[in-house]
PDB file of C-alpha atoms (C1' of nucleotides) in Angstrom:
ATOM      1  CA  MET A   1      96.414 122.308 104.046  1.00 74.00           C
ATOM      2  CA  ALA A   2      93.334 122.561 101.861  1.00 86.00           C
ATOM      3  CA  TYR A   3      94.987 124.616  99.151  1.00 95.00           C
ATOM      4  CA  ASP A   4      96.606 121.472  97.763  1.00 96.00           C
ATOM      5  CA  THR A   5      93.492 120.346  95.894  1.00 97.00           C
ATOM      6  CA  ALA A   6      93.008 123.862  94.512  1.00 98.00           C
ATOM      7  CA  ILE A   7      96.540 124.167  93.150  1.00 98.00           C
ATOM      8  CA  ALA A   8      96.419 120.647  91.747  1.00 98.00           C
ATOM      9  CA  ALA A   9      93.157 121.520  89.997  1.00 98.00           C
ATOM     10  CA  LEU A  10      94.556 124.721  88.491  1.00 98.00           C
ATOM     11  CA  ALA A  11      97.748 123.010  87.333  1.00 98.00           C
ATOM     12  CA  ASP A  12      95.946 121.496  84.321  1.00 98.00           C
ATOM     13  CA  PRO A  13      95.801 123.806  81.248  1.00 98.00           C
ATOM     14  CA  THR A  14      92.366 122.559  80.210  1.00 98.00           C
ATOM     15  CA  ARG A  15      90.950 123.289  83.638  1.00 98.00           C
ATOM     16  CA  ARG A  16      92.466 126.765  83.556  1.00 98.00           C
ATOM     17  CA  ALA A  17      90.810 127.250  80.166  1.00 98.00           C
ATOM     18  CA  LEU A  18      87.488 126.334  81.758  1.00 98.00           C
ATOM     19  CA  VAL A  19      88.102 128.790  84.559  1.00 98.00           C
ATOM     20  CA  GLU A  20      88.906 131.470  81.990  1.00 97.00           C
ATOM     21  CA  ARG A  21      85.558 130.865  80.254  1.00 97.00           C
ATOM     22  CA  LEU A  22      83.782 131.229  83.578  1.00 98.00           C
ATOM     23  CA  ARG A  23      85.393 134.562  84.414  1.00 97.00           C
ATOM     24  CA  ALA A  24      82.816 136.242  82.181  1.00 95.00           C
ATOM     25  CA  GLY A  25      79.970 134.603  84.086  1.00 96.00           C
ATOM     26  CA  PRO A  26      78.139 131.315  84.769  1.00 97.00           C
ATOM     27  CA  GLN A  27      77.784 128.856  81.896  1.00 98.00           C
ATOM     28  CA  PRO A  28      76.304 125.387  81.336  1.00 98.00           C
ATOM     29  CA  VAL A  29      78.449 122.360  80.533  1.00 98.00           C
ATOM     30  CA  GLY A  30      77.508 122.099  76.880  1.00 98.00           C
ATOM     31  CA  VAL A  31      78.543 125.659  76.076  1.00 98.00           C
ATOM     32  CA  LEU A  32      81.869 125.152  77.823  1.00 98.00           C
ATOM     33  CA  ALA A  33      82.479 121.946  75.881  1.00 98.00           C
ATOM     34  CA  ASP A  34      81.667 123.556  72.528  1.00 96.00           C
ATOM     35  CA  ASP A  35      84.641 125.902  72.393  1.00 92.00           C
ATOM     36  CA  LEU A  36      87.105 123.374  73.774  1.00 97.00           C
ATOM     37  CA  PRO A  37      88.795 120.664  71.691  1.00 97.00           C
ATOM     38  CA  ILE A  38      87.728 117.883  74.047  1.00 98.00           C
ATOM     39  CA  SER A  39      84.567 115.859  74.555  1.00 98.00           C
ATOM     40  CA  ARG A  40      81.737 116.863  76.878  1.00 98.00           C
ATOM     41  CA  PRO A  41      82.371 114.039  79.382  1.00 98.00           C
ATOM     42  CA  ALA A  42      85.952 115.214  79.690  1.00 98.00           C
ATOM     43  CA  VAL A  43      84.645 118.675  80.537  1.00 98.00           C
ATOM     44  CA  SER A  44      82.336 117.167  83.155  1.00 98.00           C
ATOM     45  CA  GLN A  45      85.261 115.401  84.785  1.00 98.00           C
ATOM     46  CA  HIS A  46      87.290 118.593  84.888  1.00 98.00           C
ATOM     47  CA  LEU A  47      84.364 120.507  86.351  1.00 98.00           C
ATOM     48  CA  LYS A  48      84.081 117.906  89.087  1.00 98.00           C
ATOM     49  CA  VAL A  49      87.742 118.320  90.005  1.00 98.00           C
ATOM     50  CA  LEU A  50      87.371 122.104  90.117  1.00 98.00           C
ATOM     51  CA  SER A  51      84.197 121.847  92.201  1.00 98.00           C
ATOM     52  CA  ASP A  52      85.793 119.434  94.677  1.00 97.00           C
ATOM     53  CA  ALA A  53      88.609 121.947  95.076  1.00 98.00           C
ATOM     54  CA  GLY A  54      86.090 124.629  96.027  1.00 97.00           C
ATOM     55  CA  LEU A  55      86.866 126.661  92.925  1.00 98.00           C
ATOM     56  CA  LEU A  56      83.436 126.291  91.305  1.00 98.00           C
ATOM     57  CA  GLU A  57      79.811 126.153  92.383  1.00 97.00           C
ATOM     58  CA  VAL A  58      76.929 124.464  90.602  1.00 97.00           C
ATOM     59  CA  GLU A  59      73.403 125.742  90.198  1.00 97.00           C
ATOM     60  CA  PRO A  60      70.988 123.282  88.577  1.00 97.00           C
ATOM     61  CA  GLN A  61      68.550 124.991  86.206  1.00 96.00           C
ATOM     62  CA  GLY A  62      66.197 122.384  84.887  1.00 94.00           C
ATOM     63  CA  ALA A  63      68.088 119.817  82.856  1.00 94.00           C
ATOM     64  CA  ARG A  64      71.105 122.074  82.692  1.00 97.00           C
ATOM     65  CA  ARG A  65      73.696 122.846  85.332  1.00 98.00           C
ATOM     66  CA  LEU A  66      75.214 126.300  85.589  1.00 98.00           C
ATOM     67  CA  TYR A  67      78.816 126.452  86.811  1.00 98.00           C
ATOM     68  CA  ARG A  68      80.207 129.650  88.299  1.00 97.00           C
ATOM     69  CA  LEU A  69      83.462 130.743  89.937  1.00 97.00           C
ATOM     70  CA  ALA A  70      83.556 130.369  93.723  1.00 96.00           C
ATOM     71  CA  PRO A  71      85.837 132.429  95.976  1.00 95.00           C
ATOM     72  CA  ARG A  72      86.145 129.697  98.628  1.00 94.00           C
ATOM     73  CA  GLY A  73      88.925 127.501  97.249  1.00 94.00           C
ATOM     74  CA  LEU A  74      90.747 130.465  95.757  1.00 96.00           C
ATOM     75  CA  ASP A  75      90.916 132.128  99.151  1.00 95.00           C
ATOM     76  CA  GLU A  76      92.990 129.409 100.813  1.00 94.00           C
ATOM     77  CA  LEU A  77      95.345 129.200  97.863  1.00 96.00           C
ATOM     78  CA  ARG A  78      95.948 132.930  97.857  1.00 96.00           C
ATOM     79  CA  ALA A  79      96.581 132.915 101.597  1.00 95.00           C
ATOM     80  CA  TYR A  80      99.209 130.199 101.204  1.00 96.00           C
ATOM     81  CA  LEU A  81     100.985 131.984  98.367  1.00 96.00           C
ATOM     82  CA  ASP A  82     100.958 135.233 100.319  1.00 95.00           C
ATOM     83  CA  GLY A  83     102.863 133.517 103.125  1.00 95.00           C
ATOM     84  CA  LEU A  84     105.340 132.069 100.652  1.00 95.00           C
ATOM     85  CA  TRP A  85     105.727 135.472  99.082  1.00 95.00           C
ATOM     86  CA  ASP A  86     106.727 137.015 102.402  1.00 94.00           C
ATOM     87  CA  ASP A  87     109.399 134.403 103.045  1.00 93.00           C
ATOM     88  CA  ALA A  88     110.707 134.706  99.489  1.00 92.00           C
ATOM     89  CA  LEU A  89     111.014 138.468  99.922  1.00 92.00           C
ATOM     90  CA  SER A  90     112.884 137.988 103.194  1.00 85.00           C
ATOM     91  CA  SER A  91     115.306 135.607 101.547  1.00 78.00           C
ATOM     92  CA  PHE A  92     115.776 138.022  98.668  1.00 77.00           C
ATOM     93  CA  ALA A  93     116.398 140.949 101.004  1.00 81.00           C
ATOM     94  CA  ALA A  94     118.920 138.963 103.060  1.00 78.00           C
ATOM     95  CA  ARG A  95     120.802 138.034  99.907  1.00 77.00           C
ATOM     96  CA  ALA A  96     120.759 141.641  98.731  1.00 78.00           C
ATOM     97  CA  ARG A  97     122.338 142.774 101.994  1.00 80.00           C
ATOM     98  CA  GLU A  98     125.113 140.212 101.671  1.00 69.00           C
ATOM     99  CA  VAL A  99     125.874 141.283  98.131  1.00 71.00           C
ATOM    100  CA  ALA A 100     125.910 144.929  99.192  1.00 66.00           C
ATOM    101  CA  LYS A 101     128.501 144.094 101.815  1.00 55.00           C
ATOM    102  CA  GLY A 102     130.688 142.636  99.110  1.00 50.00           C
ATOM    103  CA  SER A 103     129.405 139.110  99.513  1.00 42.00           C
TER     104      SER A 103
ATOM    105  CA  MET B   1     101.040 133.558  80.615  1.00 74.00           C
ATOM    106  CA  ALA B   2     104.209 132.754  82.540  1.00 86.00           C
ATOM    107  CA  TYR B   3     102.463 131.698  85.719  1.00 95.00           C
ATOM    108  CA  ASP B   4     101.672 128.328  84.159  1.00 96.00           C
ATOM    109  CA  THR B   5     105.101 126.853  84.831  1.00 97.00           C
ATOM    110  CA  ALA B   6     104.993 128.134  88.410  1.00 98.00           C
ATOM    111  CA  ILE B   7     101.612 126.612  89.198  1.00 98.00           C
ATOM    112  CA  ALA B   8     102.590 123.347  87.519  1.00 98.00           C
ATOM    113  CA  ALA B   9     105.745 123.256  89.625  1.00 98.00           C
ATOM    114  CA  LEU B  10     103.869 123.888  92.880  1.00 98.00           C
ATOM    115  CA  ALA B  11     101.230 121.295  92.077  1.00 98.00           C
ATOM    116  CA  ASP B  12     103.563 118.463  93.082  1.00 98.00           C
ATOM    117  CA  PRO B  13     103.506 117.634  96.832  1.00 98.00           C
ATOM    118  CA  THR B  14     107.209 116.776  96.924  1.00 98.00           C
ATOM    119  CA  ARG B  15     108.128 120.093  95.342  1.00 98.00           C
ATOM    120  CA  ARG B  16     105.939 121.922  97.854  1.00 98.00           C
ATOM    121  CA  ALA B  17     107.768 120.025 100.599  1.00 98.00           C
ATOM    122  CA  LEU B  18     111.049 121.315  99.180  1.00 98.00           C
ATOM    123  CA  VAL B  19     109.686 124.845  99.103  1.00 98.00           C
ATOM    124  CA  GLU B  20     108.580 124.471 102.722  1.00 97.00           C
ATOM    125  CA  ARG B  21     112.121 123.469 103.731  1.00 97.00           C
ATOM    126  CA  LEU B  22     113.465 126.551 101.981  1.00 98.00           C
ATOM    127  CA  ARG B  23     111.111 128.940 103.779  1.00 97.00           C
ATOM    128  CA  ALA B  24     113.490 128.855 106.738  1.00 95.00           C
ATOM    129  CA  GLY B  25     116.426 129.835 104.533  1.00 96.00           C
ATOM    130  CA  PRO B  26     118.829 128.635 101.812  1.00 97.00           C
ATOM    131  CA  GLN B  27     119.950 125.016 101.915  1.00 98.00           C
ATOM    132  CA  PRO B  28     122.182 122.694  99.853  1.00 98.00           C
ATOM    133  CA  VAL B  29     120.794 119.751  97.903  1.00 98.00           C
ATOM    134  CA  GLY B  30     122.083 117.039 100.212  1.00 97.00           C
ATOM    135  CA  VAL B  31     120.402 118.470 103.297  1.00 98.00           C
ATOM    136  CA  LEU B  32     117.129 118.791 101.434  1.00 98.00           C
ATOM    137  CA  ALA B  33     117.372 115.185 100.264  1.00 98.00           C
ATOM    138  CA  ASP B  34     118.127 113.858 103.744  1.00 96.00           C
ATOM    139  CA  ASP B  35     114.777 114.645 105.313  1.00 91.00           C
ATOM    140  CA  LEU B  36     112.767 113.583 102.278  1.00 97.00           C
ATOM    141  CA  PRO B  37     111.874 109.957 101.476  1.00 97.00           C
ATOM    142  CA  ILE B  38     113.267 110.169  97.947  1.00 98.00           C
ATOM    143  CA  SER B  39     116.718 109.906  96.392  1.00 98.00           C
ATOM    144  CA  ARG B  40     119.051 112.841  95.872  1.00 98.00           C
ATOM    145  CA  PRO B  41     118.784 112.788  92.047  1.00 98.00           C
ATOM    146  CA  ALA B  42     115.010 113.061  92.414  1.00 98.00           C
ATOM    147  CA  VAL B  43     115.517 116.151  94.551  1.00 98.00           C
ATOM    148  CA  SER B  44     117.846 117.603  91.927  1.00 98.00           C
ATOM    149  CA  GLN B  45     115.214 117.104  89.248  1.00 98.00           C
ATOM    150  CA  HIS B  46     112.550 118.799  91.365  1.00 98.00           C
ATOM    151  CA  LEU B  47     114.870 121.701  92.118  1.00 98.00           C
ATOM    152  CA  LYS B  48     115.427 122.158  88.404  1.00 98.00           C
ATOM    153  CA  VAL B  49     111.699 122.350  87.761  1.00 98.00           C
ATOM    154  CA  LEU B  50     111.269 124.899  90.545  1.00 98.00           C
ATOM    155  CA  SER B  51     114.209 126.940  89.269  1.00 98.00           C
ATOM    156  CA  ASP B  52     112.922 126.930  85.699  1.00 97.00           C
ATOM    157  CA  ALA B  53     109.622 128.247  87.035  1.00 98.00           C
ATOM    158  CA  GLY B  54     111.456 131.176  88.652  1.00 97.00           C
ATOM    159  CA  LEU B  55     110.558 129.983  92.136  1.00 98.00           C
ATOM    160  CA  LEU B  56     114.126 129.242  93.252  1.00 98.00           C
ATOM    161  CA  GLU B  57     117.587 130.704  92.784  1.00 97.00           C
ATOM    162  CA  VAL B  58     120.922 128.901  92.993  1.00 97.00           C
ATOM    163  CA  GLU B  59     124.111 130.154  94.556  1.00 96.00           C
ATOM    164  CA  PRO B  60     127.126 127.853  94.046  1.00 96.00           C
ATOM    165  CA  GLN B  61     129.351 127.703  97.115  1.00 95.00           C
ATOM    166  CA  GLY B  62     132.307 125.542  96.285  1.00 92.00           C
ATOM    167  CA  ALA B  63     131.210 122.017  95.591  1.00 92.00           C
ATOM    168  CA  ARG B  64     127.773 122.707  97.059  1.00 97.00           C
ATOM    169  CA  ARG B  65     124.881 124.642  95.599  1.00 98.00           C
ATOM    170  CA  LEU B  66     122.642 126.684  97.840  1.00 98.00           C
ATOM    171  CA  TYR B  67     119.000 126.976  96.787  1.00 98.00           C
ATOM    172  CA  ARG B  68     116.833 129.795  98.056  1.00 97.00           C
ATOM    173  CA  LEU B  69     113.278 131.042  97.482  1.00 97.00           C
ATOM    174  CA  ALA B  70     112.934 133.598  94.691  1.00 96.00           C
ATOM    175  CA  PRO B  71     110.086 136.122  94.489  1.00 95.00           C
ATOM    176  CA  ARG B  72     110.124 136.284  90.699  1.00 94.00           C
ATOM    177  CA  GLY B  73     107.950 133.314  89.707  1.00 94.00           C
ATOM    178  CA  LEU B  74     105.691 133.714  92.684  1.00 95.00           C
ATOM    179  CA  ASP B  75     104.872 137.263  91.683  1.00 95.00           C
ATOM    180  CA  GLU B  76     103.247 136.371  88.370  1.00 94.00           C
ATOM    181  CA  LEU B  77     101.274 133.552  89.944  1.00 96.00           C
ATOM    182  CA  ARG B  78      99.931 135.794  92.678  1.00 96.00           C
ATOM    183  CA  ALA B  79      98.949 138.431  90.166  1.00 95.00           C
ATOM    184  CA  TYR B  80      96.977 135.898  88.134  1.00 96.00           C
ATOM    185  CA  LEU B  81      95.157 134.531  91.164  1.00 96.00           C
ATOM    186  CA  ASP B  82      94.345 138.043  92.320  1.00 95.00           C
ATOM    187  CA  GLY B  83      92.576 138.693  89.027  1.00 95.00           C
ATOM    188  CA  LEU B  84      90.684 135.432  89.302  1.00 96.00           C
ATOM    189  CA  TRP B  85      89.744 136.313  92.867  1.00 96.00           C
ATOM    190  CA  ASP B  86      88.168 139.574  91.740  1.00 95.00           C
ATOM    191  CA  ASP B  87      86.029 137.864  89.119  1.00 95.00           C
ATOM    192  CA  ALA B  88      85.021 135.130  91.562  1.00 93.00           C
ATOM    193  CA  LEU B  89      83.911 137.759  94.052  1.00 93.00           C
ATOM    194  CA  SER B  90      81.889 139.529  91.365  1.00 88.00           C
ATOM    195  CA  SER B  91      80.168 136.297  90.441  1.00 81.00           C
ATOM    196  CA  PHE B  92      79.502 135.586  94.076  1.00 79.00           C
ATOM    197  CA  ALA B  93      78.058 139.035  94.682  1.00 84.00           C
ATOM    198  CA  ALA B  94      75.837 138.800  91.605  1.00 81.00           C
ATOM    199  CA  ARG B  95      74.482 135.469  92.785  1.00 79.00           C
ATOM    200  CA  ALA B  96      73.875 136.879  96.275  1.00 79.00           C
ATOM    201  CA  ARG B  97      71.790 139.723  94.817  1.00 81.00           C
ATOM    202  CA  GLU B  98      69.665 137.275  92.836  1.00 72.00           C
ATOM    203  CA  VAL B  99      69.018 135.157  95.909  1.00 71.00           C
ATOM    204  CA  ALA B 100      68.120 138.249  97.925  1.00 67.00           C
ATOM    205  CA  LYS B 101      65.527 139.148  95.313  1.00 56.00           C
ATOM    206  CA  GLY B 102      63.966 135.735  95.809  1.00 52.00           C
ATOM    207  CA  SER B 103      65.955 134.002  93.080  1.00 44.00           C
TER     208      SER B 103
ATOM    209  C1'  DA C   1     147.865 113.447  91.958  1.00 87.54           C
ATOM    210  C1'  DC C   2     144.583 110.410  94.603  1.00 87.54           C
ATOM    211  C1'  DT C   3     140.595 110.335  97.282  1.00 87.54           C
ATOM    212  C1'  DT C   4     136.329 111.810  99.030  1.00 87.54           C
ATOM    213  C1'  DA C   5     132.196 114.621  98.906  1.00 87.54           C
ATOM    214  C1'  DC C   6     128.579 117.045  96.360  1.00 87.54           C
ATOM    215  C1'  DG C   7     125.459 117.353  92.762  1.00 87.54           C
ATOM    216  C1'  DG C   8     123.674 117.290  87.823  1.00 87.54           C
ATOM    217  C1'  DT C   9     122.436 114.169  83.785  1.00 87.54           C
ATOM    218  C1'  DA C  10     120.971 109.789  81.265  1.00 87.54           C
ATOM    219  C1'  DA C  11     118.208 105.839  80.704  1.00 87.54           C
ATOM    220  C1'  DG C  12     114.654 102.983  82.015  1.00 87.54           C
ATOM    221  C1'  DT C  13     110.457 101.557  84.934  1.00 87.54           C
ATOM    222  C1'  DC C  14     105.921 102.262  86.667  1.00 87.54           C
ATOM    223  C1'  DA C  15     101.888 104.697  88.441  1.00 87.54           C
ATOM    224  C1'  DT C  16      98.883 108.701  87.839  1.00 87.54           C
ATOM    225  C1'  DG C  17      95.544 111.067  85.340  1.00 87.54           C
ATOM    226  C1'  DG C  18      93.423 112.948  81.122  1.00 87.54           C
ATOM    227  C1'  DC C  19      90.936 111.391  77.190  1.00 87.54           C
ATOM    228  C1'  DT C  20      87.730 108.488  74.645  1.00 87.54           C
ATOM    229  C1'  DT C  21      83.270 105.767  73.820  1.00 87.54           C
ATOM    230  C1'  DA C  22      79.284 103.705  75.880  1.00 87.54           C
ATOM    231  C1'  DC C  23      75.687 103.939  79.008  1.00 87.54           C
ATOM    232  C1'  DG C  24      72.218 105.556  82.455  1.00 87.54           C
ATOM    233  C1'  DA C  25      69.659 109.221  84.997  1.00 87.54           C
ATOM    234  C1'  DC C  26      66.844 113.285  84.860  1.00 87.54           C
ATOM    235  C1'  DA C  27      64.097 117.284  82.999  1.00 87.54           C
ATOM    236  C1'  DC C  28      61.362 119.390  79.443  1.00 87.54           C
ATOM    237  C1'  DT C  29      58.249 119.077  74.999  1.00 87.54           C
ATOM    238  C1'  DG C  30      55.060 117.130  71.560  1.00 87.54           C
TER     239       DG C  30
ATOM    240  C1'  DC D   1      53.972 108.736  77.501  1.00 87.54           C
ATOM    241  C1'  DA D   2      57.450 108.582  73.734  1.00 87.54           C
ATOM    242  C1'  DG D   3      61.087 111.491  72.178  1.00 87.54           C
ATOM    243  C1'  DT D   4      64.769 114.803  72.691  1.00 87.54           C
ATOM    244  C1'  DG D   5      68.302 117.355  75.050  1.00 87.54           C
ATOM    245  C1'  DT D   6      71.560 117.867  78.930  1.00 87.54           C
ATOM    246  C1'  DC D   7      74.707 115.922  81.927  1.00 87.54           C
ATOM    247  C1'  DG D   8      77.209 112.584  85.132  1.00 87.54           C
ATOM    248  C1'  DT D   9      79.471 107.985  85.608  1.00 87.54           C
ATOM    249  C1'  DA D  10      82.011 103.614  84.182  1.00 87.54           C
ATOM    250  C1'  DA D  11      85.547 101.266  81.786  1.00 87.54           C
ATOM    251  C1'  DG D  12      89.500 101.193  79.182  1.00 87.54           C
ATOM    252  C1'  DC D  13      93.546 103.260  76.598  1.00 87.54           C
ATOM    253  C1'  DC D  14      97.648 105.850  76.478  1.00 87.54           C
ATOM    254  C1'  DA D  15     100.877 109.642  77.349  1.00 87.54           C
ATOM    255  C1'  DT D  16     103.053 112.285  80.934  1.00 87.54           C
ATOM    256  C1'  DG D  17     105.996 112.606  84.734  1.00 87.54           C
ATOM    257  C1'  DA D  18     107.907 111.103  89.189  1.00 87.54           C
ATOM    258  C1'  DC D  19     110.947 107.773  90.702  1.00 87.54           C
ATOM    259  C1'  DT D  20     115.090 104.583  90.520  1.00 87.54           C
ATOM    260  C1'  DT D  21     120.192 103.191  89.507  1.00 87.54           C
ATOM    261  C1'  DA D  22     124.289 104.226  87.028  1.00 87.54           C
ATOM    262  C1'  DC D  23     127.465 107.464  85.529  1.00 87.54           C
ATOM    263  C1'  DC D  24     130.253 111.815  84.956  1.00 87.54           C
ATOM    264  C1'  DG D  25     132.059 116.420  86.185  1.00 87.54           C
ATOM    265  C1'  DT D  26     133.851 119.438  89.654  1.00 87.54           C
ATOM    266  C1'  DA D  27     135.682 121.142  94.175  1.00 87.54           C
ATOM    267  C1'  DA D  28     138.208 120.484  98.416  1.00 87.54           C
ATOM    268  C1'  DG D  29     141.386 117.703 101.450  1.00 87.54           C
ATOM    269  C1'  DT D  30     145.585 114.799 102.307  1.00 87.54           C
TER     270       DT D  30
END
DNA sequence: ACTTACGGTAAGTCATGGCTTACGACACTG
DNA sequence: CAGTGTCGTAAGCCATGACTTACCGTAAGT
């Protein structure tokens, strides 16, 4: 049950916006804060949440800190959703059979 | 960008608990409320959020309403995370190559 | 028709969390 | 060793949303 922190982290639109910026590659905090309508400390707080969820990794480069996407946290979340997906499909198929029989 | 409602819905622990109950099969509201530490109206509100996100479907059966897992909302969410996963892997691989070269 | 059961909606309360400003720690440059 | 730039943390404010109780509509039973 470690996917809970990951999904909670990705539930926030601002944090998803940060993740979107990082899809192109690693970036420092200041650059991320520049094209977002919030302050730099707010960005730092969001980055901490994403890092704690295993979704980001940090690489200090001098005074700056490069954040990059990390597969770790995403892996658990995807595994959980895959399981859900299977059960949802089963439920859908069962319902389809009932309807086909004339309910 | 329709996965946002789905991920927001699944971010709540109580709603995930409801989804877990429904993995075994369709159930009416009262049964779901009985083995959860919250009131029945609260369950109704959560079920509405999950339904609006395309994660659940309703099937009225007389006075009762059966809720079941729906693949629809889950599909978009999985697709989004799959894309993220690819980019995270790329970033990870790029970083691994740099480290192998001696940073 | 009256009663009982099931469930959605309304209104109000309260905690969570996202944002701000202010401050401190650390690395580079002159 | 100042001075500057980058970033994390602390404290406080405020909106969002997850609950509650109260109420209403609807379906089935007697």
